[in-house]
Coordinates of C-alpha atoms in Angstrom, one line a residue:
V1 CA 133.9 10.0 30.7
G2 CA 137.4 10.2 31.7
L3 CA 138.5 11.8 35.0
T4 CA 141.9 13.3 35.5
F5 CA 143.4 13.7 39.0
T6 CA 146.3 16.0 39.5
I7 CA 148.5 15.3 42.5
L8 CA 149.8 18.6 44.0
P9 CA 153.3 18.6 45.4
P10 CA 153.8 18.7 49.3
W11 CA 155.4 22.2 49.2
Y12 CA 152.0 23.6 47.9
W13 CA 150.2 22.5 51.1
T14 CA 153.0 23.8 53.3
I15 CA 152.6 27.3 51.9
W16 CA 148.8 27.3 52.4
A17 CA 149.2 26.1 56.0
K18 CA 151.7 28.9 56.8
L19 CA 149.3 31.5 55.2
I20 CA 146.4 30.2 57.4
Y21 CA 148.6 30.3 60.5
L22 CA 149.8 33.8 59.7
L23 CA 146.2 35.0 59.1
T24 CA 145.0 33.4 62.4
F25 CA 147.9 35.1 64.3
L26 CA 147.2 38.5 62.7
I27 CA 143.4 38.2 63.5
G28 CA 144.2 37.2 67.1
F29 CA 146.7 40.0 67.5
F30 CA 144.4 42.6 66.2
W31 CA 141.5 41.3 68.4
I32 CA 143.7 41.2 71.5
F33 CA 145.0 44.7 70.7
N34 CA 141.5 46.2 70.2
Y35 CA 140.3 44.4 73.4
L36 CA 143.1 45.9 75.4
R37 CA 142.6 49.3 73.9
W38 CA 138.9 49.1 74.7
R39 CA 139.6 48.1 78.2
W40 CA 142.1 50.9 78.7
K41 CA 139.7 53.4 77.2
I42 CA 136.9 52.2 79.6
Q43 CA 139.2 52.4 82.6
Y44 CA 140.4 55.8 81.5
E45 CA 136.8 57.1 81.1
L46 CA 135.8 55.6 84.5
K47 CA 138.8 57.2 86.1
M48 CA 137.9 60.5 84.5
K49 CA 134.3 60.2 85.6
E50 CA 135.3 59.4 89.2
E51 CA 137.7 62.4 89.1
E52 CA 134.9 64.6 87.7
T53 CA 132.4 63.3 90.3
R54 CA 134.9 63.9 93.1
R55 CA 135.5 67.4 91.8
L56 CA 131.8 68.1 91.5
I57 CA 131.2 66.9 95.0
E58 CA 134.0 69.1 96.2
I59 CA 132.6 72.1 94.3
D60 CA 129.1 71.3 95.6
Q61 CA 130.4 71.0 99.2
F62 CA 132.3 74.3 98.7
K63 CA 129.1 75.9 97.5
S64 CA 127.1 74.6 100.4
N65 CA 129.7 75.7 102.9
F66 CA 130.0 79.0 101.2
F67 CA 126.3 79.7 101.3
T68 CA 126.0 78.5 104.9
N69 CA 129.0 80.6 106.0
I70 CA 128.0 83.7 104.1
S71 CA 124.4 83.4 105.3
H72 CA 125.6 83.4 108.9
E73 CA 127.7 86.5 108.0
F74 CA 124.7 88.2 106.5
R75 CA 122.6 87.7 109.7
T76 CA 124.9 89.9 111.8
P77 CA 124.8 93.1 109.7
L78 CA 121.1 92.6 109.0
T79 CA 120.5 92.4 112.8
L80 CA 122.6 95.5 113.3
I81 CA 120.6 97.3 110.6
M82 CA 117.2 96.3 111.9
G83 CA 117.9 97.2 115.6
P84 CA 118.7 100.9 115.0
V85 CA 116.0 101.3 112.4
Q86 CA 113.4 100.0 114.9
R87 CA 114.6 102.5 117.5
L88 CA 114.5 105.3 115.0
I89 CA 110.9 104.4 114.0
Q90 CA 109.8 104.5 117.7
E91 CA 111.6 107.8 118.4
L92 CA 111.0 109.9 115.3
E93 CA 107.6 111.5 114.5
N94 CA 108.2 112.7 111.0
P95 CA 105.8 110.6 108.9
V96 CA 107.9 110.8 105.7
I97 CA 111.1 109.6 107.4
K98 CA 109.1 106.9 109.3
S99 CA 107.7 105.6 106.0
Q100 CA 111.2 105.4 104.6
L101 CA 112.5 103.6 107.7
N102 CA 109.6 101.2 107.5
L103 CA 110.6 100.4 104.0
I104 CA 114.2 99.6 105.2
K105 CA 112.8 97.5 108.0
Q106 CA 110.5 95.5 105.6
N107 CA 113.3 94.8 103.1
S108 CA 115.7 93.9 105.9
S109 CA 113.2 91.4 107.2
R110 CA 112.7 90.0 103.7
L111 CA 116.5 89.6 103.4
L112 CA 116.7 87.9 106.8
N113 CA 113.9 85.5 105.7
L114 CA 115.9 84.6 102.5
V115 CA 119.0 84.1 104.6
D116 CA 117.1 81.8 106.9
Q117 CA 115.9 79.8 103.9
L118 CA 119.5 79.4 102.6
L119 CA 120.6 78.2 106.1
E120 CA 117.7 75.8 106.3
A121 CA 118.5 74.4 102.8
G122 CA 122.2 74.1 103.7
K123 CA 121.3 72.1 106.9
I124 CA 119.0 69.7 105.0
K125 CA 121.7 69.1 102.3
T126 CA 124.5 68.4 104.8
G127 CA 122.2 66.2 106.9
R128 CA 122.6 68.4 109.9
L129 CA 118.8 69.0 110.3
N130 CA 117.2 66.4 112.5
L131 CA 113.6 65.6 113.5
T132 CA 112.2 66.4 117.0
V133 CA 109.0 64.5 117.1
Q134 CA 106.7 65.1 120.1
K135 CA 103.1 64.5 121.0
G136 CA 100.9 67.6 120.6
N137 CA 97.9 69.4 119.2
L138 CA 98.4 69.6 115.4
G139 CA 95.1 71.4 114.9
L140 CA 96.0 74.2 117.2
L141 CA 99.4 74.5 115.5
L142 CA 97.9 74.8 112.0
Q143 CA 95.4 77.4 113.3
T144 CA 98.2 79.6 114.8
I145 CA 100.3 79.3 111.6
V146 CA 97.3 80.5 109.5
I147 CA 96.6 83.4 111.9
N148 CA 100.2 84.7 111.4
F149 CA 99.3 85.3 107.7
F150 CA 96.0 87.1 108.1
Y151 CA 97.5 90.5 108.0
M152 CA 99.7 89.7 105.0
A153 CA 96.8 88.3 103.1
S154 CA 94.5 91.3 103.9
E155 CA 97.0 93.7 102.4
K156 CA 96.3 92.0 99.0
G157 CA 92.6 91.8 99.7
M158 CA 92.8 88.0 100.1
K159 CA 91.0 85.8 102.7
I160 CA 92.2 82.6 104.2
S161 CA 89.6 79.9 104.8
T162 CA 90.4 76.8 106.9
S163 CA 88.9 73.4 107.6
I164 CA 90.9 71.9 110.4
P165 CA 89.5 69.2 112.7
L166 CA 90.5 68.7 116.4
M167 CA 93.9 66.8 116.1
T168 CA 95.2 66.3 119.7
E169 CA 97.5 63.7 121.1
I170 CA 99.3 63.0 117.8
W171 CA 103.0 62.9 116.9
F172 CA 104.8 65.4 114.7
D173 CA 107.8 67.8 114.5
A174 CA 106.2 71.2 115.2
D175 CA 109.1 73.2 113.8
K176 CA 109.1 71.3 110.5
V177 CA 105.4 71.4 110.1
E178 CA 105.4 75.1 110.8
K179 CA 108.1 75.6 108.1
I180 CA 106.3 73.4 105.5
I181 CA 102.8 74.9 106.0
G182 CA 104.1 78.4 106.6
N183 CA 106.0 78.5 103.4
L184 CA 103.0 77.1 101.4
I185 CA 100.7 79.8 102.8
Q186 CA 103.3 82.5 102.2
N187 CA 103.7 81.4 98.6
A188 CA 99.9 81.3 98.2
V189 CA 99.7 84.9 99.5
K190 CA 102.7 86.0 97.5
Y191 CA 101.8 84.6 94.2
G192 CA 98.0 84.2 94.5
K193 CA 95.5 86.4 92.6
P194 CA 94.7 89.6 94.6
G195 CA 91.3 89.6 96.1
S196 CA 91.0 85.8 95.9
Q197 CA 90.7 83.1 98.6
I198 CA 93.3 80.7 100.0
D199 CA 91.9 77.4 101.3
L200 CA 93.7 75.2 103.8
K201 CA 92.1 71.8 104.5
A202 CA 93.4 69.1 106.9
E203 CA 92.1 65.7 107.7
I204 CA 93.5 62.6 109.4
N205 CA 93.1 59.1 107.9
Q206 CA 95.0 55.9 108.9
N207 CA 97.7 57.5 111.0
Q208 CA 98.4 60.1 108.3
V209 CA 97.4 63.8 108.0
K210 CA 96.6 65.2 104.6
I211 CA 97.0 69.0 104.3
I212 CA 95.9 70.8 101.1
V213 CA 96.7 74.4 100.4
K214 CA 94.9 75.8 97.4
N215 CA 94.8 79.3 95.9
E216 CA 93.8 81.0 92.7
T217 CA 96.6 81.9 90.4
S218 CA 96.7 84.2 87.3
R219 CA 99.8 82.4 85.9
K220 CA 99.5 79.4 83.6
Y221 CA 102.3 76.8 84.0
T222 CA 103.7 74.8 81.1
Q223 CA 104.3 71.0 81.5
E224 CA 108.0 71.6 81.6
E225 CA 107.6 74.2 84.3
K226 CA 105.4 71.9 86.3
S227 CA 108.0 69.2 86.3
Q228 CA 110.7 71.6 87.4
L229 CA 108.9 73.4 90.3
F230 CA 110.6 71.2 92.9
D231 CA 114.0 71.8 91.4
K232 CA 116.3 74.0 93.4
F233 CA 116.9 77.5 92.1
F234 CA 114.2 77.1 89.4
K235 CA 112.1 80.2 89.0
P236 CA 109.3 80.1 86.3
D237 CA 109.1 83.9 86.6
H238 CA 112.6 85.4 86.7
K239 CA 111.2 88.8 87.8
S240 CA 109.8 87.3 91.0
D241 CA 111.5 87.6 94.4
G242 CA 113.5 84.9 96.1
F243 CA 116.0 82.3 95.1
G244 CA 113.7 79.5 93.9
I245 CA 114.3 77.4 97.0
G246 CA 110.9 77.6 98.6
L247 CA 109.2 74.6 97.1
P248 CA 112.4 72.5 97.0
M249 CA 112.9 73.2 100.7
I250 CA 109.3 72.3 101.4
K251 CA 109.8 69.0 99.6
D252 CA 113.0 68.2 101.5
L253 CA 111.4 69.0 104.8
T254 CA 108.4 66.8 103.9
S255 CA 110.7 63.9 103.0
L256 CA 112.7 64.5 106.3
H257 CA 109.3 64.2 108.1
K258 CA 108.7 60.8 106.3
G259 CA 105.9 62.4 104.3
S260 CA 105.2 63.1 100.6
I261 CA 104.2 66.2 98.6
Q262 CA 102.3 66.5 95.4
L263 CA 101.4 69.4 93.1
L264 CA 97.8 69.2 91.8
L265 CA 97.7 71.5 88.7
D266 CA 94.9 69.9 86.7
D267 CA 92.9 73.1 86.9
P268 CA 95.0 75.9 85.3
E269 CA 93.2 78.5 87.4
L270 CA 94.3 76.9 90.7
F271 CA 97.6 76.2 92.4
E272 CA 97.1 73.2 94.7
V273 CA 99.6 71.5 96.9
E274 CA 98.9 68.3 98.9
V275 CA 101.2 67.3 101.8
R276 CA 100.9 63.9 103.6
L277 CA 102.6 63.4 106.9
P278 CA 102.6 60.5 109.3
V279 CA 101.3 61.2 112.8
D280 CA 102.1 58.0 114.5
K281 CA 105.3 57.9 116.6
Y282 CA 106.2 54.4 115.2
A283 CA 106.6 55.9 111.7
F284 CA 109.7 57.7 112.9
S285 CA 113.1 56.6 114.2
P286 CA 113.3 56.2 118.0
A287 CA 116.2 58.7 118.0
D288 CA 113.9 61.4 116.5
V289 CA 111.1 60.9 119.0
I290 CA 111.0 62.8 122.3
E291 CA 108.7 61.2 124.9
E292 CA 106.9 63.4 127.3
S293 CA 109.3 64.7 129.9
K294 CA 108.9 63.7 133.5
E295 CA 108.0 67.3 134.5
E296 CA 105.3 67.6 131.8
S297 CA 104.1 64.0 132.4
S298 CA 103.8 64.8 136.2
L299 CA 101.9 68.0 135.4
S300 CA 99.5 66.2 133.0
Q301 CA 98.9 63.4 135.5
T302 CA 98.3 65.9 138.4
S303 CA 96.0 68.0 136.3
S304 CA 94.0 65.1 135.0
Q305 CA 93.5 63.8 138.5
I306 CA 92.2 67.2 139.8
L307 CA 89.0 67.9 137.9
P308 CA 87.9 71.5 137.6
G309 CA 85.8 72.4 140.6
E310 CA 85.2 75.1 143.2
N311 CA 88.8 75.2 144.4
S312 CA 90.5 74.9 141.0
P313 CA 92.2 78.1 139.6
L314 CA 90.0 80.3 137.5
V315 CA 91.7 81.1 134.1
L316 CA 90.5 83.8 131.6
L317 CA 91.3 83.1 128.0
V318 CA 91.1 86.1 125.7
E319 CA 91.3 85.1 122.0
D320 CA 89.5 86.7 119.0
N321 CA 90.0 83.7 116.6
E322 CA 87.1 81.3 117.2
D323 CA 89.0 78.2 116.0
V324 CA 92.0 78.8 118.3
R325 CA 89.7 79.7 121.2
T326 CA 87.9 76.4 120.7
F327 CA 91.1 74.4 120.5
L328 CA 92.6 76.0 123.6
T329 CA 89.3 75.6 125.5
Q330 CA 89.2 71.9 124.8
D331 CA 92.5 71.4 126.6
L332 CA 92.4 74.1 129.3
K333 CA 88.9 73.2 130.6
Q334 CA 90.2 69.8 131.6
H335 CA 92.5 71.4 134.2
F336 CA 91.0 74.7 135.2
N337 CA 87.8 76.6 135.7
L338 CA 87.7 78.5 132.4
I339 CA 86.0 81.6 131.2
T340 CA 86.6 83.1 127.7
A341 CA 86.5 86.5 126.0
K342 CA 86.3 87.2 122.2
N343 CA 88.4 90.4 122.3
G344 CA 90.4 92.6 124.6
K345 CA 87.5 94.8 125.6
E346 CA 85.4 91.9 126.7
G347 CA 88.5 90.5 128.4
V348 CA 89.0 93.6 130.5
Y349 CA 85.4 93.5 131.6
L350 CA 85.5 89.9 132.6
A351 CA 88.8 90.3 134.4
M352 CA 87.4 93.2 136.5
Q353 CA 84.2 91.3 137.2
K354 CA 85.5 87.8 137.9
I355 CA 89.1 88.5 139.1
P356 CA 90.6 85.3 137.7
D357 CA 93.7 83.6 139.0
L358 CA 95.5 83.9 135.6
I359 CA 94.8 85.5 132.2
L360 CA 95.9 84.0 128.9
S361 CA 95.6 86.6 126.1
D362 CA 96.4 86.9 122.4
V363 CA 98.3 90.0 121.3
M364 CA 96.7 91.0 118.0
M365 CA 92.9 91.5 118.6
P366 CA 90.2 94.0 117.6
E367 CA 88.6 96.5 120.0
L368 CA 91.5 96.3 122.5
D369 CA 94.8 94.3 121.8
G370 CA 96.7 92.2 124.4
I371 CA 99.2 95.0 125.1
E372 CA 96.4 97.5 126.0
L373 CA 94.6 94.8 128.0
C374 CA 97.7 94.1 130.0
Q375 CA 98.4 97.8 130.6
I376 CA 94.8 98.5 131.9
L377 CA 94.7 95.5 134.2
K378 CA 98.2 96.0 135.7
K379 CA 97.4 99.6 136.6
D380 CA 94.1 98.8 138.3
E381 CA 94.3 97.8 142.0
K382 CA 91.6 95.2 141.5
T383 CA 93.5 93.2 138.9
S384 CA 97.1 94.3 139.2
H385 CA 98.1 91.0 140.9
I386 CA 96.7 88.7 138.2
P387 CA 99.5 87.0 136.2
I388 CA 99.1 87.6 132.4
I389 CA 100.6 85.4 129.7
L390 CA 100.7 86.9 126.2
L391 CA 100.4 84.6 123.1
T392 CA 102.5 86.1 120.4
A393 CA 103.6 85.2 116.9
K394 CA 107.3 85.2 116.1
S395 CA 106.8 88.2 113.8
E396 CA 105.4 90.1 116.8
E397 CA 108.6 90.3 118.8
E398 CA 108.2 94.1 119.1
Q399 CA 104.7 93.6 120.6
M400 CA 106.1 91.0 123.0
L401 CA 108.7 93.5 124.3
K402 CA 105.9 96.1 124.7
G403 CA 103.9 93.6 126.7
L404 CA 106.7 92.9 129.1
K405 CA 107.2 96.6 129.6
V406 CA 103.6 97.1 130.6
G407 CA 103.8 94.2 133.1
A408 CA 103.1 90.9 131.3
D409 CA 104.4 88.1 133.4
D410 CA 105.3 85.7 130.6
Y411 CA 104.9 85.2 126.9
I412 CA 104.6 82.2 124.7
I413 CA 105.5 82.2 121.0
K414 CA 103.0 80.6 118.6
P415 CA 102.9 77.8 117.7
F416 CA 103.3 76.1 121.1
S417 CA 102.6 72.8 122.7
I418 CA 99.8 72.4 125.2
P419 CA 102.0 70.6 127.8
K420 CA 104.4 73.6 127.8
L421 CA 101.5 76.0 128.1
L422 CA 100.1 74.1 131.0
L423 CA 103.5 74.0 132.7
R424 CA 103.9 77.8 132.3
I425 CA 100.4 78.4 133.8
E426 CA 101.1 76.0 136.6
K427 CA 104.4 77.7 137.4
L428 CA 102.9 81.2 137.5
I429 CA 100.1 80.1 139.8
E430 CA 102.7 78.3 142.0
L431 CA 104.7 81.5 142.2
R432 CA 101.6 83.3 143.6
N433 CA 101.0 80.5 146.0
N434 CA 104.6 80.9 147.3
L435 CA 103.8 84.6 148.1
R436 CA 100.8 83.4 150.1
I437 CA 103.0 81.0 152.0
R438 CA 105.4 83.9 152.7
Y439 CA 102.5 85.9 154.1
S440 CA 101.2 83.1 156.3
G441 CA 104.7 82.3 157.7
K442 CA 105.3 85.7 159.4
T443 CA 103.7 87.7 162.1
E444 CA 104.6 91.0 160.4
V445 CA 104.8 91.3 156.6
S446 CA 105.5 94.5 154.7
P447 CA 103.5 95.2 151.6
S448 CA 106.6 95.0 149.4
E449 CA 107.3 91.4 150.5
I450 CA 104.1 90.0 149.1
A451 CA 103.4 92.6 146.3
V452 CA 103.8 91.5 142.7
T453 CA 103.6 95.0 141.2
S454 CA 103.9 98.6 142.5
T455 CA 100.1 98.8 142.2
D456 CA 99.8 95.8 144.5
E457 CA 102.1 97.5 146.9
R458 CA 100.0 100.6 147.0
F459 CA 96.9 98.5 147.4
L460 CA 98.4 96.6 150.4
Q461 CA 99.6 99.9 152.0
K462 CA 96.0 101.2 151.7
V463 CA 94.7 97.9 153.2
Q464 CA 97.2 98.3 156.1
E465 CA 96.1 101.9 156.8
I466 CA 92.4 100.8 156.9
V467 CA 93.3 97.9 159.2
D468 CA 95.3 100.1 161.5
S469 CA 92.6 102.7 161.9
D470 CA 89.4 100.4 161.9
L471 CA 90.5 97.1 163.2
M472 CA 89.8 97.7 166.9
D473 CA 86.1 98.4 166.0
S474 CA 84.4 95.1 166.5
N475 CA 81.6 96.2 164.2
F476 CA 84.1 96.7 161.3
S477 CA 82.6 94.5 158.5
V478 CA 83.5 93.1 155.1
D479 CA 81.1 95.5 153.5
E480 CA 82.8 98.5 155.1
F481 CA 86.2 97.2 154.1
S482 CA 85.0 96.8 150.5
K483 CA 83.5 100.3 150.3
K484 CA 86.7 101.9 151.7
L485 CA 88.7 100.2 148.9
A486 CA 86.1 101.0 146.2
M487 CA 85.7 97.3 145.4
S488 CA 82.8 94.9 145.4
R489 CA 82.8 92.1 148.1
M490 CA 83.7 89.5 145.4
Q491 CA 86.5 91.6 143.9
L492 CA 88.1 92.2 147.3
H493 CA 87.6 88.5 148.2
R494 CA 89.4 87.3 145.0
K495 CA 92.2 89.9 145.4
L496 CA 92.9 89.0 149.0
I497 CA 92.7 85.3 148.2
A498 CA 95.3 85.8 145.5
L499 CA 97.7 87.8 147.6
T500 CA 97.3 86.2 151.0
G501 CA 95.3 83.0 150.5
L502 CA 92.6 84.4 152.9
S503 CA 89.0 85.4 152.3
T504 CA 88.1 89.0 153.4
S505 CA 86.6 87.9 156.7
N506 CA 89.5 85.6 157.5
F507 CA 91.9 88.3 156.5
I508 CA 90.3 90.7 159.0
R509 CA 90.4 88.0 161.7
D510 CA 94.0 87.2 160.8
Q511 CA 95.1 90.8 161.1
R512 CA 93.4 91.1 164.5
L513 CA 95.3 88.0 165.7
R514 CA 98.6 89.3 164.4
K515 CA 98.0 92.6 166.3
A516 CA 97.1 90.5 169.4
L517 CA 100.4 88.6 169.1
Q518 CA 102.4 91.8 169.1
K519 CA 100.5 93.0 172.2
L520 CA 100.9 89.7 174.0
E521 CA 104.7 90.0 173.4
K522 CA 105.2 93.6 174.3
S523 CA 102.4 94.6 176.8
N524 CA 101.3 93.4 180.2
D525 CA 97.6 93.8 179.4
T526 CA 95.3 90.9 180.2
V527 CA 93.9 88.6 177.6
A528 CA 90.5 90.2 177.8
E529 CA 91.9 93.7 177.4
I530 CA 93.9 92.6 174.3
A531 CA 90.9 90.8 172.8
Y532 CA 88.8 93.9 173.0
S533 CA 91.6 96.2 171.8
V534 CA 92.0 94.3 168.5
G535 CA 88.3 94.2 167.8
F536 CA 87.1 90.8 169.0
S537 CA 83.6 90.9 170.4
S538 CA 84.4 88.7 173.4
P539 CA 87.5 87.2 175.1
S540 CA 86.1 83.6 174.7
Y541 CA 85.8 84.0 170.9
F542 CA 89.3 85.5 170.8
I543 CA 90.8 82.6 172.7
K544 CA 89.0 80.1 170.4
C545 CA 90.3 81.8 167.2
F546 CA 93.8 82.1 168.7
K547 CA 94.0 78.4 169.6
E548 CA 92.7 77.4 166.1
T549 CA 95.4 79.4 164.4
Y550 CA 98.4 79.0 166.7
Q551 CA 97.6 75.6 168.4
M552 CA 97.9 77.2 171.9
T553 CA 95.9 79.6 174.1
P554 CA 97.0 83.3 174.5
V555 CA 98.2 82.6 178.1
E556 CA 100.3 79.6 176.9
Y557 CA 101.8 81.8 174.2
Q558 CA 102.7 84.5 176.8
Q559 CA 104.3 81.8 179.0
S560 CA 106.4 80.3 176.1
K561 CA 107.7 83.8 175.3
K562 CA 108.7 84.4 178.9
Q563 CA 110.6 81.1 179.0
H564 CA 112.6 82.1 175.9

């Protein structure tokens, strides 16, 4: 086998080398070109996305500001509409016109509620809504929230059933909880099946409260609808009222409260929502927690040290809802002697019989409401002096104004904190005590100076007339005094204690001593003559009583006046 080798010339290899170099250059050039073009495209797309994001943020901010500003603008004309309408409803008697005006009022209130929802959503979005966490009675709060929806539910033939344990001394933001649970119950009433039952159940476990609101529903939700129910402006039923911000706002408020919310829609016949909220103050930021104020703390400490006894104020609680009555009783009985009534009619009877130092009454009650109770008691001489605090829901502002017109001394809007309620009770009782001090500090006091109401003033004038005519009679007794005033001994005793700080017998003696002072200053009669003239049975008893009261004898008093 022969092999033949061909030797190629050098120029041949030179051409191939140049071709390889050229090909490598072209490949490198195209790679670098494509890489730079890709980098430029990426940067351009990023820039465009940033620009679009910035533009969307600006649009979103504009929308938020627009909704917030226009919502504020809506509130003014709505208020101006509702005010005159309310006046017309009160003044007009034509039932047809009144029904039309009520329709205007209802729809204005509905619009105002929607505006408030928009404002709330705007505050949450812009981060301007903060927590205000305080220690309080969550059980009482939940009960009062539920009560506000009883009437609304009854209009659809619905009932609200609750299972709420005693939950005192725990930490929460009352305003946020009220909005969360109030909106859930409102939705349950609004979209629930007529004639069905709404269930609210609460329980505490490991520093967390679980609240479940459940109602029957005639609507079946698809899986897609279920996943979108918490999306803003989503409405599964486009014919329904509202903007579709109820559930999303509840979710945002729950998150703000460091809690969680979950829809439980396994049963197609039920709409069930579970809310979990922390109730321990260490779950919140220190900036969001408001410790008990010095004033409230001082009140709590003072009240807790003084156990209810014979000398403690007697408070009458009038509340038709058994759960709320139980919750309030648990707190009030630690500080006062407490009696309770189930309705206004029973409340009036107990007030007349027991003459309490203060009355705490709900407004909406069967038999006799809080306004009527207040009107009856403030017009009666036996009870006109008793301070009355009305408990009213926010939706009952008209009732609150009526209560103040008929003489209510104060009102508290539900829901409320127990420390604030105790403080208001304490201040009203303190005000009455100041009137007693004013009475005891003067030798002559006109009825208007210590009267709380015009009825009190008439009563005191009547008392003064009886004192002026019968005081010189040493046989004038408590029984006679009571009969002339058409009161029982106990009623007169409680009334005089409230106005002057003196029992009936001590009041009679005090009046005799005051008359004696005037005679000692203005007349030259002997001590014995003065003693008999003001109704004392003997001069020695008169001197004894005078010295106990004024720390000097009648003669020493006369001498001191002569020196001055």
